Amino acid sequence: MRLIEVTFPIKRIDGVRDALESAEADHVRIETHGECAVARAFFSTDGQQPLVDRLQELFEGETDWRLLVIPVEATAPKPASDEEKAKRHKQRETALREEIYVDVAKGADLSPNFFVLTVASTIVAAIGLNADNVAAIIGAMVIAPLLGPILAVTLGSTLGDFSLIARAGRNTGIGLLVGVGAAAAIGLAGGVNLDSGELMNRTVVGLDSIALALAAGVAAE
């Protein structure tokens, strides 16, 4: 459940009212305060994204408005039962594009934790490869933070956000350089076990490896 709240100049009230009327909201309310107006739309199921998109199109190029997406934990009275609406939406909760953008963009930021986890995952992976230990290699994949910037590049490509693509691409490259540098230092300090099956298997790339990478990428999407 979410509450969509938008504050806007009163001159735009007709356009906002039309957008709200076409939305599948459970409850809608518009209040006016002098030259400013506030509209609220409550949704118990999916259906917010079309309204959010239409409002953004309505106010494109303007700065004197603000849209808030507020998660709702509970409401009273309980939303009325609507069998057709429930059948169409199946009571599922889908994140808004704006919510996904905030989460993914945050995961692409550089931070002390990013560098610590990158070095830590490199150490675990190096030890696992040298010891021929599959569990340690999988553990390194779990704690590696590079998935965040990679997902941000994918989302930026989907949305055409070149700023996000550039920032996430840069951070991905920095993470790779840190990982490769740490791995090289570990290899020089501790040596390399060329008898490790897990290590030697990763020196051979075939069509099966490419198919595996593509399938994993599709699953991640």
Short mmCIF file of C-alpha atoms in Angstrom, two decimals:
data_model
loop_
_atom_site.label_atom_id
_atom_site.label_comp_id
_atom_site.label_asym_id
_atom_site.label_seq_id
_atom_site.Cartn_x
_atom_site.Cartn_y
_atom_site.Cartn_z
CA MET A 1 0.00 0.00 0.00
CA ARG A 2 1.23 3.48 -0.85
CA LEU A 3 0.12 7.09 -0.57
CA ILE A 4 1.04 9.36 -3.47
CA GLU A 5 1.18 13.01 -2.39
CA VAL A 6 1.92 15.89 -4.75
CA THR A 7 2.24 19.60 -3.90
CA PHE A 8 1.79 21.94 -6.87
CA PRO A 9 0.70 25.44 -7.97
CA ILE A 10 -3.07 25.82 -7.99
CA LYS A 11 -3.00 26.79 -11.68
CA ARG A 12 -2.27 23.11 -12.42
CA ILE A 13 -5.22 21.76 -10.46
CA ASP A 14 -7.29 20.81 -13.53
CA GLY A 15 -4.48 18.67 -14.98
CA VAL A 16 -3.84 17.00 -11.62
CA ARG A 17 -7.55 16.32 -11.15
CA ASP A 18 -7.75 14.66 -14.58
CA ALA A 19 -4.72 12.49 -13.73
CA LEU A 20 -6.28 11.44 -10.44
CA GLU A 21 -9.62 10.63 -12.05
CA SER A 22 -7.93 8.27 -14.50
CA ALA A 23 -5.91 6.55 -11.74
CA GLU A 24 -7.14 3.37 -10.06
CA ALA A 25 -6.82 4.80 -6.56
CA ASP A 26 -8.84 3.66 -3.53
CA HIS A 27 -9.10 7.17 -2.15
CA VAL A 28 -8.34 10.62 -3.61
CA ARG A 29 -8.34 14.04 -1.98
CA ILE A 30 -7.31 17.52 -3.15
CA GLU A 31 -6.80 20.48 -0.80
CA THR A 32 -6.07 24.08 -1.72
CA HIS A 33 -4.00 26.52 0.35
CA GLY A 34 -3.87 29.92 -1.31
CA GLU A 35 -1.73 29.61 -4.44
CA CYS A 36 -0.70 26.06 -3.54
CA ALA A 37 -2.61 22.77 -3.70
CA VAL A 38 -1.99 19.30 -2.29
CA ALA A 39 -3.36 16.12 -3.83
CA ARG A 40 -3.26 12.69 -2.18
CA ALA A 41 -4.09 9.32 -3.71
CA PHE A 42 -4.15 6.09 -1.69
CA PHE A 43 -3.51 2.76 -3.42
CA SER A 44 -4.05 -0.60 -1.70
CA THR A 45 -2.67 -2.50 -4.72
CA ASP A 46 -0.56 -1.76 -7.79
CA GLY A 47 -1.46 1.03 -10.18
CA GLN A 48 0.62 3.94 -8.90
CA GLN A 49 3.21 4.02 -11.70
CA PRO A 50 0.88 5.41 -14.42
CA LEU A 51 -0.19 8.22 -12.07
CA VAL A 52 3.41 9.04 -11.09
CA ASP A 53 4.46 9.06 -14.76
CA ARG A 54 1.55 11.28 -15.79
CA LEU A 55 2.21 13.78 -12.99
CA GLN A 56 5.89 13.98 -13.93
CA GLU A 57 4.93 14.62 -17.55
CA LEU A 58 2.47 17.30 -16.40
CA PHE A 59 5.12 19.19 -14.42
CA GLU A 60 8.06 18.54 -16.75
CA GLY A 61 10.41 21.53 -16.84
CA GLU A 62 8.91 23.11 -13.69
CA THR A 63 10.49 23.33 -10.24
CA ASP A 64 7.66 24.51 -7.98
CA TRP A 65 6.19 21.07 -7.29
CA ARG A 66 7.08 18.00 -5.25
CA LEU A 67 5.84 14.40 -5.43
CA LEU A 68 6.19 12.03 -2.47
CA VAL A 69 5.76 8.24 -2.45
CA ILE A 70 4.87 7.19 1.10
CA PRO A 71 4.66 3.50 2.12
CA VAL A 72 1.53 2.74 4.15
CA GLU A 73 1.79 0.09 6.87
CA ALA A 74 -1.90 0.07 7.82
CA THR A 75 -5.16 1.89 7.11
CA ALA A 76 -8.62 2.14 8.61
CA PRO A 77 -11.22 1.40 7.57
CA LYS A 78 -10.02 -1.63 5.67
CA PRO A 79 -10.01 -1.08 1.87
CA ALA A 80 -13.26 -2.27 0.29
CA SER A 81 -13.17 -5.66 -1.36
CA ASP A 82 -13.10 -5.45 -5.13
CA GLU A 83 -13.01 -8.88 -6.78
CA GLU A 84 -12.29 -7.57 -10.26
CA LYS A 85 -9.47 -5.36 -9.00
CA ALA A 86 -8.04 -8.15 -6.90
CA LYS A 87 -8.14 -10.50 -9.86
CA ARG A 88 -6.37 -7.99 -12.09
CA HIS A 89 -3.64 -7.08 -9.62
CA LYS A 90 -3.59 -10.29 -7.57
CA GLN A 91 -2.77 -8.13 -4.56
CA ARG A 92 0.90 -8.04 -5.53
CA GLU A 93 3.26 -5.25 -4.53
CA THR A 94 5.46 -3.92 -7.31
CA ALA A 95 8.10 -1.32 -6.56
CA LEU A 96 7.78 1.97 -8.39
CA ARG A 97 10.49 2.83 -10.90
CA GLU A 98 11.52 5.78 -8.72
CA GLU A 99 11.94 3.49 -5.69
CA ILE A 100 14.05 1.04 -7.70
CA TYR A 101 16.19 3.91 -9.01
CA VAL A 102 16.95 5.18 -5.49
CA ASP A 103 17.86 1.70 -4.20
CA VAL A 104 20.04 0.76 -7.18
CA ALA A 105 21.78 4.14 -7.37
CA LYS A 106 22.60 3.94 -3.66
CA GLY A 107 24.12 0.47 -4.16
CA ALA A 108 26.41 1.89 -6.86
CA ASP A 109 28.03 4.50 -4.61
CA LEU A 110 31.64 4.22 -3.48
CA SER A 111 32.02 3.95 0.28
CA PRO A 112 34.52 2.55 2.80
CA ASN A 113 32.38 -0.60 3.00
CA PHE A 114 32.64 -1.03 -0.78
CA PHE A 115 36.44 -1.11 -0.66
CA VAL A 116 36.56 -3.28 2.47
CA LEU A 117 34.18 -5.85 0.98
CA THR A 118 36.03 -5.83 -2.34
CA VAL A 119 39.37 -6.58 -0.67
CA ALA A 120 37.77 -9.11 1.70
CA SER A 121 36.05 -10.97 -1.15
CA THR A 122 39.32 -10.99 -3.10
CA ILE A 123 41.16 -12.54 -0.15
CA VAL A 124 38.45 -15.20 0.30
CA ALA A 125 38.42 -15.97 -3.44
CA ALA A 126 42.23 -16.20 -3.60
CA ILE A 127 42.35 -18.57 -0.64
CA GLY A 128 39.48 -20.63 -2.05
CA LEU A 129 41.10 -20.96 -5.49
CA ASN A 130 44.51 -21.86 -4.03
CA ALA A 131 42.95 -24.39 -1.65
CA ASP A 132 40.63 -25.82 -4.33
CA ASN A 133 37.73 -24.96 -2.00
CA VAL A 134 34.42 -24.44 -3.82
CA ALA A 135 32.58 -23.23 -0.70
CA ALA A 136 35.10 -20.43 -0.15
CA ILE A 137 34.82 -19.33 -3.80
CA ILE A 138 31.03 -19.16 -3.54
CA GLY A 139 31.39 -17.21 -0.29
CA ALA A 140 33.58 -14.68 -2.08
CA MET A 141 30.89 -14.22 -4.71
CA VAL A 142 28.30 -13.60 -1.98
CA ILE A 143 30.25 -10.83 -0.22
CA ALA A 144 31.63 -9.14 -3.36
CA PRO A 145 29.93 -5.71 -3.75
CA LEU A 146 30.42 -5.31 -7.52
CA LEU A 147 26.86 -6.39 -8.31
CA GLY A 148 25.59 -2.99 -7.11
CA PRO A 149 27.42 -0.88 -9.74
CA ILE A 150 26.75 -3.50 -12.43
CA LEU A 151 22.99 -3.38 -11.74
CA ALA A 152 23.17 0.42 -11.82
CA VAL A 153 24.77 0.31 -15.29
CA THR A 154 21.95 -1.98 -16.46
CA LEU A 155 19.24 0.25 -14.99
CA GLY A 156 20.88 3.37 -16.43
CA SER A 157 20.98 1.73 -19.87
CA THR A 158 17.31 0.80 -19.59
CA LEU A 159 16.25 4.32 -18.56
CA GLY A 160 18.72 6.15 -20.81
CA ASP A 161 20.28 7.82 -17.75
CA PHE A 162 23.82 8.52 -18.97
CA SER A 163 24.80 10.16 -15.69
CA LEU A 164 24.01 6.95 -13.78
CA ILE A 165 25.76 4.84 -16.43
CA ALA A 166 28.92 6.93 -16.21
CA ARG A 167 29.00 6.94 -12.40
CA ALA A 168 28.26 3.24 -12.05
CA GLY A 169 30.69 2.34 -14.85
CA ARG A 170 33.44 4.31 -13.17
CA ASN A 171 32.77 2.66 -9.83
CA THR A 172 32.69 -0.79 -11.45
CA GLY A 173 36.09 -0.12 -13.01
CA ILE A 174 37.50 1.10 -9.68
CA GLY A 175 36.18 -2.02 -7.94
CA LEU A 176 37.75 -4.27 -10.58
CA LEU A 177 41.09 -2.48 -10.27
CA VAL A 178 41.03 -2.83 -6.50
CA GLY A 179 40.17 -6.53 -6.77
CA VAL A 180 42.82 -7.28 -9.40
CA GLY A 181 45.42 -5.31 -7.45
CA ALA A 182 44.63 -7.14 -4.22
CA ALA A 183 44.69 -10.51 -6.02
CA ALA A 184 48.08 -9.71 -7.58
CA ALA A 185 49.50 -8.73 -4.19
CA ILE A 186 48.18 -11.95 -2.61
CA GLY A 187 49.61 -14.02 -5.45
CA LEU A 188 53.05 -12.40 -5.13
CA ALA A 189 53.08 -12.77 -1.36
CA GLY A 190 51.71 -16.29 -1.00
CA GLY A 191 52.32 -17.92 -4.37
CA VAL A 192 49.90 -19.70 -6.67
CA ASN A 193 48.84 -23.34 -6.43
CA LEU A 194 48.83 -24.47 -10.07
CA ASP A 195 47.55 -27.90 -9.00
CA SER A 196 44.22 -26.43 -7.92
CA GLY A 197 41.43 -27.74 -10.12
CA GLU A 198 39.17 -24.75 -9.39
CA LEU A 199 41.93 -22.36 -10.41
CA MET A 200 42.90 -24.15 -13.61
CA ASN A 201 39.27 -24.62 -14.67
CA ARG A 202 38.89 -20.84 -14.77
CA THR A 203 41.71 -20.47 -17.27
CA VAL A 204 39.67 -22.25 -19.94
CA VAL A 205 36.79 -20.33 -21.55
CA GLY A 206 34.40 -22.12 -23.89
CA LEU A 207 30.89 -21.74 -25.23
CA ASP A 208 29.52 -23.33 -22.06
CA SER A 209 31.15 -20.57 -19.99
CA ILE A 210 29.56 -17.88 -22.20
CA ALA A 211 26.15 -19.58 -22.03
CA LEU A 212 26.46 -19.81 -18.24
CA ALA A 213 27.31 -16.11 -17.95
CA LEU A 214 24.41 -15.08 -20.20
CA ALA A 215 21.92 -17.29 -18.32
CA ALA A 216 23.10 -15.89 -14.99
CA GLY A 217 22.73 -12.35 -16.31
CA VAL A 218 19.18 -13.01 -17.48
CA ALA A 219 18.30 -14.52 -14.10
CA ALA A 220 19.72 -11.47 -12.30
CA GLU A 221 17.53 -9.18 -14.42
#
